[in-house]
Each structure stands twice: as C-alpha cells, then as structure tokens.
Amino acid sequence: MPDTVTADLLKFIEASPSPFHCVAETARQLLEAGFIEIDEAAAPIEVTAGQKAFVRRSGSLFAYCAGSESPASAGFRILGAHTDSPNLRIKPRPDLVRAGYQQWGVETYGGVLLATWMDRDLGLSGRVHVRGADGKPEARLFRCDKPIARIPNLAIHLNRGVNNTGLILDKQEHLPPMVGLEGVENFSEWLSKEMGGAEILSWDLGLMDLQPPAVGGIDESFIFAPRLDNQASCYVSLAALLAAKPATCTQVIAFFDHEEIGSRSHSGAMGAFLKDSLARIERNHVSSEPGGMERAIPNSKLVSLDMAHGIHPNYIDKHEPNHAPALNGGPVIKEHVEQRYATDGESTAWFRDLCRAQNVPCQDFVIKTNLACGSTIGPISAGELGIKTIDIGNAMLSMHSIREQGGAHDTAYLLKVLVHALEGN
Ligand code: ZN
C-alpha cells in the first residue's frame, strides 16, 4: 500500500490534467482549509498575523499564511514550482481532413518527448472561453476523459529502420491525431456540443493521456503518472503549506505557468507576479514599515522545486558518477556552478541541515561536465527578487514523457523537510 502522501499526490495529478486544473485543484484545497481568495483587481485588504489567502492569475497561483511578525523582520519562506508540462496543444484553426480522416492540428508545448505520444488513448483538457450570460467572454475549465483522439505509429513494415535509427517525427506532418472519419463535426462544433451548446470563443486546450496514475513495481517502490514534472512539486508544496504550523515568517507557495517555454509571460516566473504579490503583503501588513521590503528580501528564503534526473540503470553513462540521484533516495539538491540552478554553498548548507533535522536522506545532482544543463524557475526568481534561493526536487525517470516515473517514498520525505522550512527553520 502506498503511504497516504503518495496516494494523495496521485489524486492531485489525476485532478490536474492542465495548468488551469492544477490551479483549480490547489484553490479547492486551500478554500477547504480556510484560505480566502483575493481578487488581484480588488482593493487591498489589511494583512494580519495568521491570515491565509491566495490569488490566481491564469495558470499561476500565489498563496500565503501571514507570519506573527512582519515580513520585514521575519521574512518570507517561499516554495516555488511550475504548473505546466510539455504536451500537444490544439491550434486556433485545427480542422484537417486527410485520406478520409478528420484530424486536429496541434502545436508542441515545451520539450515534448514526442515518441511517447504515439498509440495512446488521448483526451483533451484546459480552459475554454465561451459567451457568458452577460454577453461577455467567460473562462471555463474543460476536460474530456473519453478516448477521442489517437496518433497512430507507422507500422514497422513501412518504417523498417526505426529500431536502429530511432523514430523521427516531423512536428507538422506526423503529430495531428485522428479524431474520426471525414464529415464528422468540426472542432468548434464538437467542443460546443461537449459544453452544453455554449458559444465557443477561444481555447487553451491540450491533449492528455487517459491512463490513470498508479503505484508500480513488485515492491510498490514506484509511481507511474503523467506530469510528475512538475505537479509532484506543486502537490508537495501545497501539502507543506497546509501542514505547517504558523510561524513568525510569512509562508508562501508560488506556482507558475509557462516554465516549460521559458517563463516569460504575464503569469510566468519571469513576470512581476511573485514580486508584486510579496510586496503587496509587506505593504498591507499591519506592521508594515517604510522600506520594509528591502529588509524582507535578505530575511527570506526561496525553495525552487522542480524534478531531478534520477539515475537510469540502462543509461548509467549519462550520469555524473558521484552525483547520480536514486529514486526513493530523498530530495535532490541541484547545483550548477554557472547558475543554471540558483543553489550555492550557503543554501546547500541550510537545506542539508533541514534534511538532517528531519532524518531525511538527501542527494546531490550535477550534470556531467560535458553535457548542457537544464534550468528552472530558481535562477529566474532569484534574479528578479534577490532572495537567497535553492533548487531542489525529487528524482524521476522519463522526464517530459507522456507518462513519467518517480519513487513512491520521496514525496513523504520531501514533505517533512518543506514543513520544517516553512516553520522558519
Ligand atoms: Zn520541470
């Protein structure tokens, strides 16, 4: 049996087929725990000790539990993660008819591991703008859990070299899924029917795998699920905020859309969302002081969570021998001396002590010196805010596949450490 943390993680992922659903599920759990939702456009409310609130901005969310002291004196403890995952998105004019089949044109979102999308039962999810009762555009969540689409592989008899040369897919030609026979309704008509006859104005929709998340392995050591990168980090950050005892510092979770495409957007980590939200808390705090934000910054810490590359037993040579994290080996500190990760010696010492205090093992990841390193929201947020930041995450395999693999025990480990961090340690 998986522990309850892992079971809850899998439920969270199942509820979050798109960044918008991830934010909605997070909001649902926050509301259930007594957080209030603030409209960013409304007049500011006074921030008092212990106040719990959140704001949403499209596929991003910011939530806080205000500390017993002002941000200027006790700082912020921030957990950051991203809500988006690579997938295939429906084009604005998606309808195609080829060889008697109805197809939908798709764009690739982020670094999709394309071959994994072939021969899957695909559903559709995201956000749709429809004509509301007042005549204005209204955003609605949409998910279709029926196997409405499929991208069939070419038979090996027609692609004899595929096992030696690898599967090469042309993004324009080879990715449109088949959704029916020629003559079936067009995309907008179908969507309108699925949404009870609503007038469809626009959409932000992506295809999704319909296979539910699962615990796997003969010893139940693994989890198999879509979007572990990075909804596993969203889940554990949310769970930590809900579990942490109120502290002198102000506890924050910040979830961002658009990390997989570079974070530059109105709601992304490169935008002003986090900076403005933190400044708003400081400014509206009952004990706000002139120049308070300048004191809050050096008193704060940010943990940027994104998944890490676990060692793959079939490709051991791809890993740096001394920095090859294992699944179920505990949280991974990600370091890159040229600051592709925001980690440095100071933040590493702090995080290792957090793990030690909770009896949780921790691991280190460094990319092989002859390979290019990935990055995440850590260096972006650190650069925007000037807050001391560390990049960490749990180890996983199959990153950016339609279905990824993680360790069944790592989420519970990380949760203990994050709760300890939020409580001001
Ligand atoms: Zn990621």
mmCIF file with all atom_site columns, N, CA and C in Angstrom, residues 101-132:
data_model
loop_
_atom_site.group_PDB
_atom_site.id
_atom_site.type_symbol
_atom_site.label_atom_id
_atom_site.label_alt_id
_atom_site.label_comp_id
_atom_site.label_asym_id
_atom_site.label_entity_id
_atom_site.label_seq_id
_atom_site.pdbx_PDB_ins_code
_atom_site.Cartn_x
_atom_site.Cartn_y
_atom_site.Cartn_z
_atom_site.occupancy
_atom_site.B_iso_or_equiv
_atom_site.pdbx_formal_charge
_atom_site.auth_seq_id
_atom_site.auth_comp_id
_atom_site.auth_asym_id
_atom_site.auth_atom_id
_atom_site.pdbx_PDB_model_num
ATOM 1  N N  . TYR A 1 101 ? -9.876  10.925 -43.230 1.00 0.00 ? 101 TYR A N  1
ATOM 2  C CA . TYR A 1 101 ? -9.952  11.018 -41.768 1.00 0.00 ? 101 TYR A CA 1
ATOM 3  C C  . TYR A 1 101 ? -10.026 12.476 -41.320 1.00 0.00 ? 101 TYR A C  1
ATOM 4  N N  . GLN A 1 102 ? -10.761 12.704 -40.234 1.00 0.00 ? 102 GLN A N  1
ATOM 5  C CA . GLN A 1 102 ? -10.778 14.012 -39.580 1.00 0.00 ? 102 GLN A CA 1
ATOM 6  C C  . GLN A 1 102 ? -9.628  14.053 -38.578 1.00 0.00 ? 102 GLN A C  1
ATOM 7  N N  . GLN A 1 103 ? -8.849  15.149 -38.636 1.00 0.00 ? 103 GLN A N  1
ATOM 8  C CA . GLN A 1 103 ? -7.720  15.296 -37.715 1.00 0.00 ? 103 GLN A CA 1
ATOM 9  C C  . GLN A 1 103 ? -7.718  16.697 -37.110 1.00 0.00 ? 103 GLN A C  1
ATOM 10 N N  . TRP A 1 104 ? -6.955  16.867 -36.020 1.00 0.00 ? 104 TRP A N  1
ATOM 11 C CA . TRP A 1 104 ? -6.778  18.190 -35.410 1.00 0.00 ? 104 TRP A CA 1
ATOM 12 C C  . TRP A 1 104 ? -5.302  18.588 -35.501 1.00 0.00 ? 104 TRP A C  1
ATOM 13 N N  . GLY A 1 105 ? -5.072  19.797 -35.958 1.00 0.00 ? 105 GLY A N  1
ATOM 14 C CA . GLY A 1 105 ? -3.707  20.313 -35.983 1.00 0.00 ? 105 GLY A CA 1
ATOM 15 C C  . GLY A 1 105 ? -3.263  20.659 -34.568 1.00 0.00 ? 105 GLY A C  1
ATOM 16 N N  . VAL A 1 106 ? -2.023  20.296 -34.247 1.00 0.00 ? 106 VAL A N  1
ATOM 17 C CA . VAL A 1 106 ? -1.510  20.560 -32.894 1.00 0.00 ? 106 VAL A CA 1
ATOM 18 C C  . VAL A 1 106 ? -0.158  21.274 -32.956 1.00 0.00 ? 106 VAL A C  1
ATOM 19 N N  . GLU A 1 107 ? 0.112   22.050 -31.912 1.00 0.00 ? 107 GLU A N  1
ATOM 20 C CA . GLU A 1 107 ? 1.430   22.657 -31.705 1.00 0.00 ? 107 GLU A CA 1
ATOM 21 C C  . GLU A 1 107 ? 2.095   21.922 -30.550 1.00 0.00 ? 107 GLU A C  1
ATOM 22 N N  . THR A 1 108 ? 3.423   21.864 -30.570 1.00 0.00 ? 108 THR A N  1
ATOM 23 C CA . THR A 1 108 ? 4.114   21.277 -29.422 1.00 0.00 ? 108 THR A CA 1
ATOM 24 C C  . THR A 1 108 ? 4.330   22.364 -28.370 1.00 0.00 ? 108 THR A C  1
ATOM 25 N N  . TYR A 1 109 ? 4.024   22.026 -27.120 1.00 0.00 ? 109 TYR A N  1
ATOM 26 C CA . TYR A 1 109 ? 4.231   22.947 -25.991 1.00 0.00 ? 109 TYR A CA 1
ATOM 27 C C  . TYR A 1 109 ? 5.390   22.404 -25.166 1.00 0.00 ? 109 TYR A C  1
ATOM 28 N N  . GLY A 1 110 ? 6.506   23.144 -25.120 1.00 0.00 ? 110 GLY A N  1
ATOM 29 C CA . GLY A 1 110 ? 7.667   22.720 -24.325 1.00 0.00 ? 110 GLY A CA 1
ATOM 30 C C  . GLY A 1 110 ? 8.433   21.587 -24.997 1.00 0.00 ? 110 GLY A C  1
ATOM 31 N N  . GLY A 1 111 ? 9.339   21.001 -24.270 1.00 0.00 ? 111 GLY A N  1
ATOM 32 C CA . GLY A 1 111 ? 10.215  19.947 -24.805 1.00 0.00 ? 111 GLY A CA 1
ATOM 33 C C  . GLY A 1 111 ? 9.561   18.583 -24.730 1.00 0.00 ? 111 GLY A C  1
ATOM 34 N N  . VAL A 1 112 ? 8.597   18.347 -25.609 1.00 0.00 ? 112 VAL A N  1
ATOM 35 C CA . VAL A 1 112 ? 7.825   17.094 -25.591 1.00 0.00 ? 112 VAL A CA 1
ATOM 36 C C  . VAL A 1 112 ? 8.701   15.922 -26.042 1.00 0.00 ? 112 VAL A C  1
ATOM 37 N N  . LEU A 1 113 ? 8.672   14.817 -25.306 1.00 0.00 ? 113 LEU A N  1
ATOM 38 C CA . LEU A 1 113 ? 9.303   13.578 -25.764 1.00 0.00 ? 113 LEU A CA 1
ATOM 39 C C  . LEU A 1 113 ? 8.288   12.936 -26.715 1.00 0.00 ? 113 LEU A C  1
ATOM 40 N N  . LEU A 1 114 ? 8.412   13.302 -27.987 1.00 0.00 ? 114 LEU A N  1
ATOM 41 C CA . LEU A 1 114 ? 7.309   13.099 -28.940 1.00 0.00 ? 114 LEU A CA 1
ATOM 42 C C  . LEU A 1 114 ? 6.887   11.643 -29.099 1.00 0.00 ? 114 LEU A C  1
ATOM 43 N N  . ALA A 1 115 ? 7.866   10.738 -29.175 1.00 0.00 ? 115 ALA A N  1
ATOM 44 C CA . ALA A 1 115 ? 7.536   9.342  -29.480 1.00 0.00 ? 115 ALA A CA 1
ATOM 45 C C  . ALA A 1 115 ? 6.567   8.757  -28.457 1.00 0.00 ? 115 ALA A C  1
ATOM 46 N N  . THR A 1 116 ? 6.589   9.301  -27.222 1.00 0.00 ? 116 THR A N  1
ATOM 47 C CA . THR A 1 116 ? 5.736   8.728  -26.171 1.00 0.00 ? 116 THR A CA 1
ATOM 48 C C  . THR A 1 116 ? 4.255   9.062  -26.369 1.00 0.00 ? 116 THR A C  1
ATOM 49 N N  . TRP A 1 117 ? 3.969   9.969  -27.295 1.00 0.00 ? 117 TRP A N  1
ATOM 50 C CA . TRP A 1 117 ? 2.569   10.343 -27.542 1.00 0.00 ? 117 TRP A CA 1
ATOM 51 C C  . TRP A 1 117 ? 1.884   9.445  -28.567 1.00 0.00 ? 117 TRP A C  1
ATOM 52 N N  . MET A 1 118 ? 2.666   8.542  -29.170 1.00 0.00 ? 118 MET A N  1
ATOM 53 C CA . MET A 1 118 ? 2.087   7.678  -30.191 1.00 0.00 ? 118 MET A CA 1
ATOM 54 C C  . MET A 1 118 ? 1.319   6.520  -29.545 1.00 0.00 ? 118 MET A C  1
ATOM 55 N N  . ASP A 1 119 ? 0.247   6.107  -30.198 1.00 0.00 ? 119 ASP A N  1
ATOM 56 C CA . ASP A 1 119 ? -0.532  4.926  -29.796 1.00 0.00 ? 119 ASP A CA 1
ATOM 57 C C  . ASP A 1 119 ? -1.105  5.025  -28.389 1.00 0.00 ? 119 ASP A C  1
ATOM 58 N N  . ARG A 1 120 ? -1.457  6.221  -27.997 1.00 0.00 ? 120 ARG A N  1
ATOM 59 C CA . ARG A 1 120 ? -2.072  6.429  -26.679 1.00 0.00 ? 120 ARG A CA 1
ATOM 60 C C  . ARG A 1 120 ? -3.544  6.803  -26.865 1.00 0.00 ? 120 ARG A C  1
ATOM 61 N N  . ASP A 1 121 ? -4.366  6.443  -25.896 1.00 0.00 ? 121 ASP A N  1
ATOM 62 C CA . ASP A 1 121 ? -5.756  6.909  -25.873 1.00 0.00 ? 121 ASP A CA 1
ATOM 63 C C  . ASP A 1 121 ? -5.736  8.318  -25.306 1.00 0.00 ? 121 ASP A C  1
ATOM 64 N N  . LEU A 1 122 ? -6.095  9.294  -26.130 1.00 0.00 ? 122 LEU A N  1
ATOM 65 C CA . LEU A 1 122 ? -5.936  10.687 -25.725 1.00 0.00 ? 122 LEU A CA 1
ATOM 66 C C  . LEU A 1 122 ? -7.274  11.366 -25.456 1.00 0.00 ? 122 LEU A C  1
ATOM 67 N N  . GLY A 1 123 ? -7.311  12.118 -24.358 1.00 0.00 ? 123 GLY A N  1
ATOM 68 C CA . GLY A 1 123 ? -8.429  13.008 -24.044 1.00 0.00 ? 123 GLY A CA 1
ATOM 69 C C  . GLY A 1 123 ? -7.976  14.445 -24.256 1.00 0.00 ? 123 GLY A C  1
ATOM 70 N N  . LEU A 1 124 ? -8.781  15.377 -23.769 1.00 0.00 ? 124 LEU A N  1
ATOM 71 C CA . LEU A 1 124 ? -8.495  16.794 -24.020 1.00 0.00 ? 124 LEU A CA 1
ATOM 72 C C  . LEU A 1 124 ? -8.839  17.598 -22.764 1.00 0.00 ? 124 LEU A C  1
ATOM 73 N N  . SER A 1 125 ? -8.017  18.590 -22.439 1.00 0.00 ? 125 SER A N  1
ATOM 74 C CA . SER A 1 125 ? -8.321  19.399 -21.251 1.00 0.00 ? 125 SER A CA 1
ATOM 75 C C  . SER A 1 125 ? -7.682  20.771 -21.334 1.00 0.00 ? 125 SER A C  1
ATOM 76 N N  . GLY A 1 126 ? -8.185  21.685 -20.500 1.00 0.00 ? 126 GLY A N  1
ATOM 77 C CA . GLY A 1 126 ? -7.646  23.038 -20.429 1.00 0.00 ? 126 GLY A CA 1
ATOM 78 C C  . GLY A 1 126 ? -8.749  24.040 -20.133 1.00 0.00 ? 126 GLY A C  1
ATOM 79 N N  . ARG A 1 127 ? -8.604  25.214 -20.749 1.00 0.00 ? 127 ARG A N  1
ATOM 80 C CA . ARG A 1 127 ? -9.541  26.313 -20.492 1.00 0.00 ? 127 ARG A CA 1
ATOM 81 C C  . ARG A 1 127 ? -10.190 26.736 -21.809 1.00 0.00 ? 127 ARG A C  1
ATOM 82 N N  . VAL A 1 128 ? -11.505 27.009 -21.729 1.00 0.00 ? 128 VAL A N  1
ATOM 83 C CA . VAL A 1 128 ? -12.237 27.480 -22.908 1.00 0.00 ? 128 VAL A CA 1
ATOM 84 C C  . VAL A 1 128 ? -12.928 28.783 -22.557 1.00 0.00 ? 128 VAL A C  1
ATOM 85 N N  . HIS A 1 129 ? -12.861 29.748 -23.453 1.00 0.00 ? 129 HIS A N  1
ATOM 86 C CA . HIS A 1 129 ? -13.641 30.964 -23.279 1.00 0.00 ? 129 HIS A CA 1
ATOM 87 C C  . HIS A 1 129 ? -14.931 30.837 -24.083 1.00 0.00 ? 129 HIS A C  1
ATOM 88 N N  . VAL A 1 130 ? -16.060 30.964 -23.373 1.00 0.00 ? 130 VAL A N  1
ATOM 89 C CA . VAL A 1 130 ? -17.380 30.872 -24.011 1.00 0.00 ? 130 VAL A CA 1
ATOM 90 C C  . VAL A 1 130 ? -18.103 32.205 -23.798 1.00 0.00 ? 130 VAL A C  1
ATOM 91 N N  . ARG A 1 131 ? -19.192 32.404 -24.536 1.00 0.00 ? 131 ARG A N  1
ATOM 92 C CA . ARG A 1 131 ? -20.017 33.605 -24.341 1.00 0.00 ? 131 ARG A CA 1
ATOM 93 C C  . ARG A 1 131 ? -20.816 33.423 -23.060 1.00 0.00 ? 131 ARG A C  1
ATOM 94 N N  . GLY A 1 132 ? -20.606 34.272 -22.063 1.00 0.00 ? 132 GLY A N  1
ATOM 95 C CA . GLY A 1 132 ? -21.312 34.170 -20.794 1.00 0.00 ? 132 GLY A CA 1
ATOM 96 C C  . GLY A 1 132 ? -22.732 34.725 -20.889 1.00 0.00 ? 132 GLY A C  1
#
